[in-house]
PDB file of C-alpha atoms in Angstrom:
ATOM      1  CA  MET N 119      12.052  19.538  -2.769  1.00 59.00           C
ATOM      2  CA  MET N 120       8.904  18.290  -4.489  1.00 60.00           C
ATOM      3  CA  ASN N 121       5.758  17.797  -2.401  1.00 68.00           C
ATOM      4  CA  PRO N 122       4.202  14.510  -3.649  1.00 63.00           C
ATOM      5  CA  ARG N 123       0.764  15.376  -2.295  1.00 64.00           C
ATOM      6  CA  LYS N 124       0.676  18.666  -4.212  1.00 69.00           C
ATOM      7  CA  GLU N 125       2.019  17.011  -7.363  1.00 72.00           C
ATOM      8  CA  TRP N 126      -0.607  14.241  -7.169  1.00 70.00           C
ATOM      9  CA  PHE N 127      -3.420  16.717  -6.575  1.00 74.00           C
ATOM     10  CA  SER N 128      -2.228  18.926  -9.420  1.00 77.00           C
ATOM     11  CA  LEU N 129      -2.211  15.954 -11.786  1.00 78.00           C
ATOM     12  CA  ALA N 130      -5.583  14.736 -10.489  1.00 79.00           C
ATOM     13  CA  ILE N 131      -7.312  17.997 -11.383  1.00 85.00           C
ATOM     14  CA  GLN N 132      -5.747  17.965 -14.858  1.00 91.00           C
ATOM     15  CA  ASP N 133      -6.398  14.327 -15.801  1.00 94.00           C
ATOM     16  CA  ARG N 134      -9.956  12.991 -16.196  1.00 95.00           C
ATOM     17  CA  ALA N 135      -9.180   9.380 -15.244  1.00 95.00           C
ATOM     18  CA  LEU N 136      -7.195  10.295 -12.146  1.00 95.00           C
ATOM     19  CA  PHE N 137      -9.842  12.855 -11.165  1.00 95.00           C
ATOM     20  CA  HIS N 138     -12.541  10.155 -11.212  1.00 96.00           C
ATOM     21  CA  VAL N 139     -10.277   7.823  -9.223  1.00 95.00           C
ATOM     22  CA  ALA N 140      -9.817  10.549  -6.591  1.00 93.00           C
ATOM     23  CA  LEU N 141     -13.585  11.100  -6.400  1.00 94.00           C
ATOM     24  CA  SER N 142     -14.144   7.345  -6.151  1.00 93.00           C
ATOM     25  CA  HIS N 143     -11.660   7.104  -3.283  1.00 88.00           C
ATOM     26  CA  ALA N 144     -13.235  10.025  -1.461  1.00 89.00           C
ATOM     27  CA  ALA N 145     -16.726   8.522  -1.779  1.00 91.00           C
ATOM     28  CA  GLY N 146     -15.416   5.072  -0.809  1.00 85.00           C
ATOM     29  CA  ASN N 147     -13.659   6.393   2.274  1.00 82.00           C
ATOM     30  CA  LEU N 148     -16.803   8.230   3.306  1.00 85.00           C
ATOM     31  CA  GLY N 149     -18.716   4.967   2.961  1.00 80.00           C
ATOM     32  CA  LEU N 150     -16.158   3.217   5.176  1.00 74.00           C
ATOM     33  CA  LEU N 151     -16.484   5.914   7.819  1.00 76.00           C
ATOM     34  CA  ARG N 152     -20.234   5.456   7.752  1.00 77.00           C
ATOM     35  CA  GLN N 153     -19.761   1.653   7.750  1.00 69.00           C
ATOM     36  CA  ARG N 154     -21.845   1.287   4.592  1.00 72.00           C
ATOM     37  CA  GLY N 155     -19.288   0.012   2.091  1.00 70.00           C
ATOM     38  CA  ASP N 156     -18.911   1.416  -1.409  1.00 75.00           C
ATOM     39  CA  SER N 157     -21.561   3.917  -2.373  1.00 83.00           C
ATOM     40  CA  ALA N 158     -23.197   4.249  -5.785  1.00 88.00           C
ATOM     41  CA  GLU N 159     -21.146   7.429  -6.291  1.00 91.00           C
ATOM     42  CA  SER N 160     -17.908   5.592  -5.551  1.00 90.00           C
ATOM     43  CA  LEU N 161     -18.739   2.837  -8.025  1.00 92.00           C
ATOM     44  CA  MET N 162     -19.881   5.313 -10.680  1.00 96.00           C
ATOM     45  CA  HIS N 163     -16.604   7.252 -10.500  1.00 95.00           C
ATOM     46  CA  ARG N 164     -14.568   4.027 -10.480  1.00 95.00           C
ATOM     47  CA  MET N 165     -16.380   2.756 -13.579  1.00 96.00           C
ATOM     48  CA  GLU N 166     -15.873   6.084 -15.359  1.00 97.00           C
ATOM     49  CA  ALA N 167     -12.155   5.981 -14.558  1.00 97.00           C
ATOM     50  CA  ILE N 168     -11.941   2.428 -15.910  1.00 96.00           C
ATOM     51  CA  ARG N 169     -13.806   3.471 -19.069  1.00 97.00           C
ATOM     52  CA  ILE N 170     -11.379   6.352 -19.668  1.00 95.00           C
ATOM     53  CA  ILE N 171      -8.348   4.147 -18.989  1.00 95.00           C
ATOM     54  CA  ASN N 172      -9.624   1.478 -21.403  1.00 95.00           C
ATOM     55  CA  GLU N 173     -10.242   4.143 -24.033  1.00 94.00           C
ATOM     56  CA  ARG N 174      -6.660   5.342 -23.670  1.00 93.00           C
ATOM     57  CA  LEU N 175      -5.204   1.829 -23.764  1.00 92.00           C
ATOM     58  CA  ASN N 176      -7.133   1.075 -26.954  1.00 92.00           C
ATOM     59  CA  ASP N 177      -5.491   4.091 -28.649  1.00 89.00           C
ATOM     60  CA  LEU N 178      -1.793   3.709 -27.980  1.00 80.00           C
ATOM     61  CA  SER N 179      -0.935   6.334 -30.583  1.00 83.00           C
ATOM     62  CA  CYS N 180      -1.430   8.926 -27.840  1.00 77.00           C
ATOM     63  CA  GLY N 181       0.988   7.134 -25.550  1.00 78.00           C
ATOM     64  CA  ILE N 182       0.407   6.326 -21.907  1.00 87.00           C
ATOM     65  CA  GLY N 183       0.759   9.449 -19.795  1.00 90.00           C
ATOM     66  CA  ASP N 184       1.410  10.099 -16.137  1.00 89.00           C
ATOM     67  CA  GLY N 185      -2.306  10.514 -15.441  1.00 91.00           C
ATOM     68  CA  THR N 186      -3.118   7.048 -16.767  1.00 92.00           C
ATOM     69  CA  VAL N 187      -0.274   5.431 -14.845  1.00 92.00           C
ATOM     70  CA  GLY N 188      -1.288   7.362 -11.722  1.00 91.00           C
ATOM     71  CA  ALA N 189      -4.929   6.346 -12.094  1.00 93.00           C
ATOM     72  CA  VAL N 190      -4.083   2.641 -12.450  1.00 94.00           C
ATOM     73  CA  ALA N 191      -1.596   2.748  -9.563  1.00 91.00           C
ATOM     74  CA  SER N 192      -4.040   4.613  -7.331  1.00 90.00           C
ATOM     75  CA  MET N 193      -6.854   2.173  -8.094  1.00 91.00           C
ATOM     76  CA  ALA N 194      -4.584  -0.797  -7.353  1.00 92.00           C
ATOM     77  CA  SER N 195      -3.419   0.771  -4.101  1.00 87.00           C
ATOM     78  CA  TYR N 196      -6.996   1.457  -3.028  1.00 82.00           C
ATOM     79  CA  GLU N 197      -8.091  -2.111  -3.777  1.00 80.00           C
ATOM     80  CA  VAL N 198      -5.224  -3.554  -1.722  1.00 79.00           C
ATOM     81  CA  SER N 199      -5.903  -1.238   1.221  1.00 76.00           C
ATOM     82  CA  ASP N 200      -9.649  -1.955   0.987  1.00 66.00           C
ATOM     83  CA  PHE N 201      -8.905  -5.700   1.090  1.00 67.00           C
ATOM     84  CA  LEU N 202      -6.525  -5.371   4.049  1.00 65.00           C
ATOM     85  CA  PHE N 203      -8.931  -3.075   5.902  1.00 64.00           C
ATOM     86  CA  GLY N 204     -11.718  -5.593   5.347  1.00 60.00           C
ATOM     87  CA  GLN N 205      -9.580  -8.433   6.709  1.00 54.00           C
ATOM     88  CA  PHE N 206      -8.700  -6.345   9.769  1.00 54.00           C
ATOM     89  CA  TRP N 207     -12.357  -5.663  10.547  1.00 53.00           C
ATOM     90  CA  ASP N 208     -13.387  -9.277   9.899  1.00 51.00           C
ATOM     91  CA  GLU N 209     -10.770 -10.502  12.395  1.00 54.00           C
ATOM     92  CA  ALA N 210     -11.662  -7.816  14.944  1.00 53.00           C
ATOM     93  CA  TRP N 211     -15.359  -8.709  14.614  1.00 52.00           C
ATOM     94  CA  MET N 212     -14.662 -12.429  15.149  1.00 50.00           C
ATOM     95  CA  HIS N 213     -12.726 -11.772  18.365  1.00 52.00           C
ATOM     96  CA  ASN N 214     -15.491  -9.709  19.983  1.00 51.00           C
TER      97      ASN N 214
END
């Protein structure tokens, strides 16, 4: 049986866009733990991932690979969880 975590990590170290997304998530999560929000490193890696994705989408002759799809899906997932986490903390803060 395939281990999704290993497969994702393997793809992340082979694909530039997904690698920058992973670094952005790691830096963003560290910022959340420190209650500081997104760090400059998180934003820099996110912007680099977006730049790479846009570059790929502008040249469709190469096709859209698993790394690009994974990078977009991972960024979308992170944004949704960041939004939901923010709502949770806003509500918790209001009730204290």
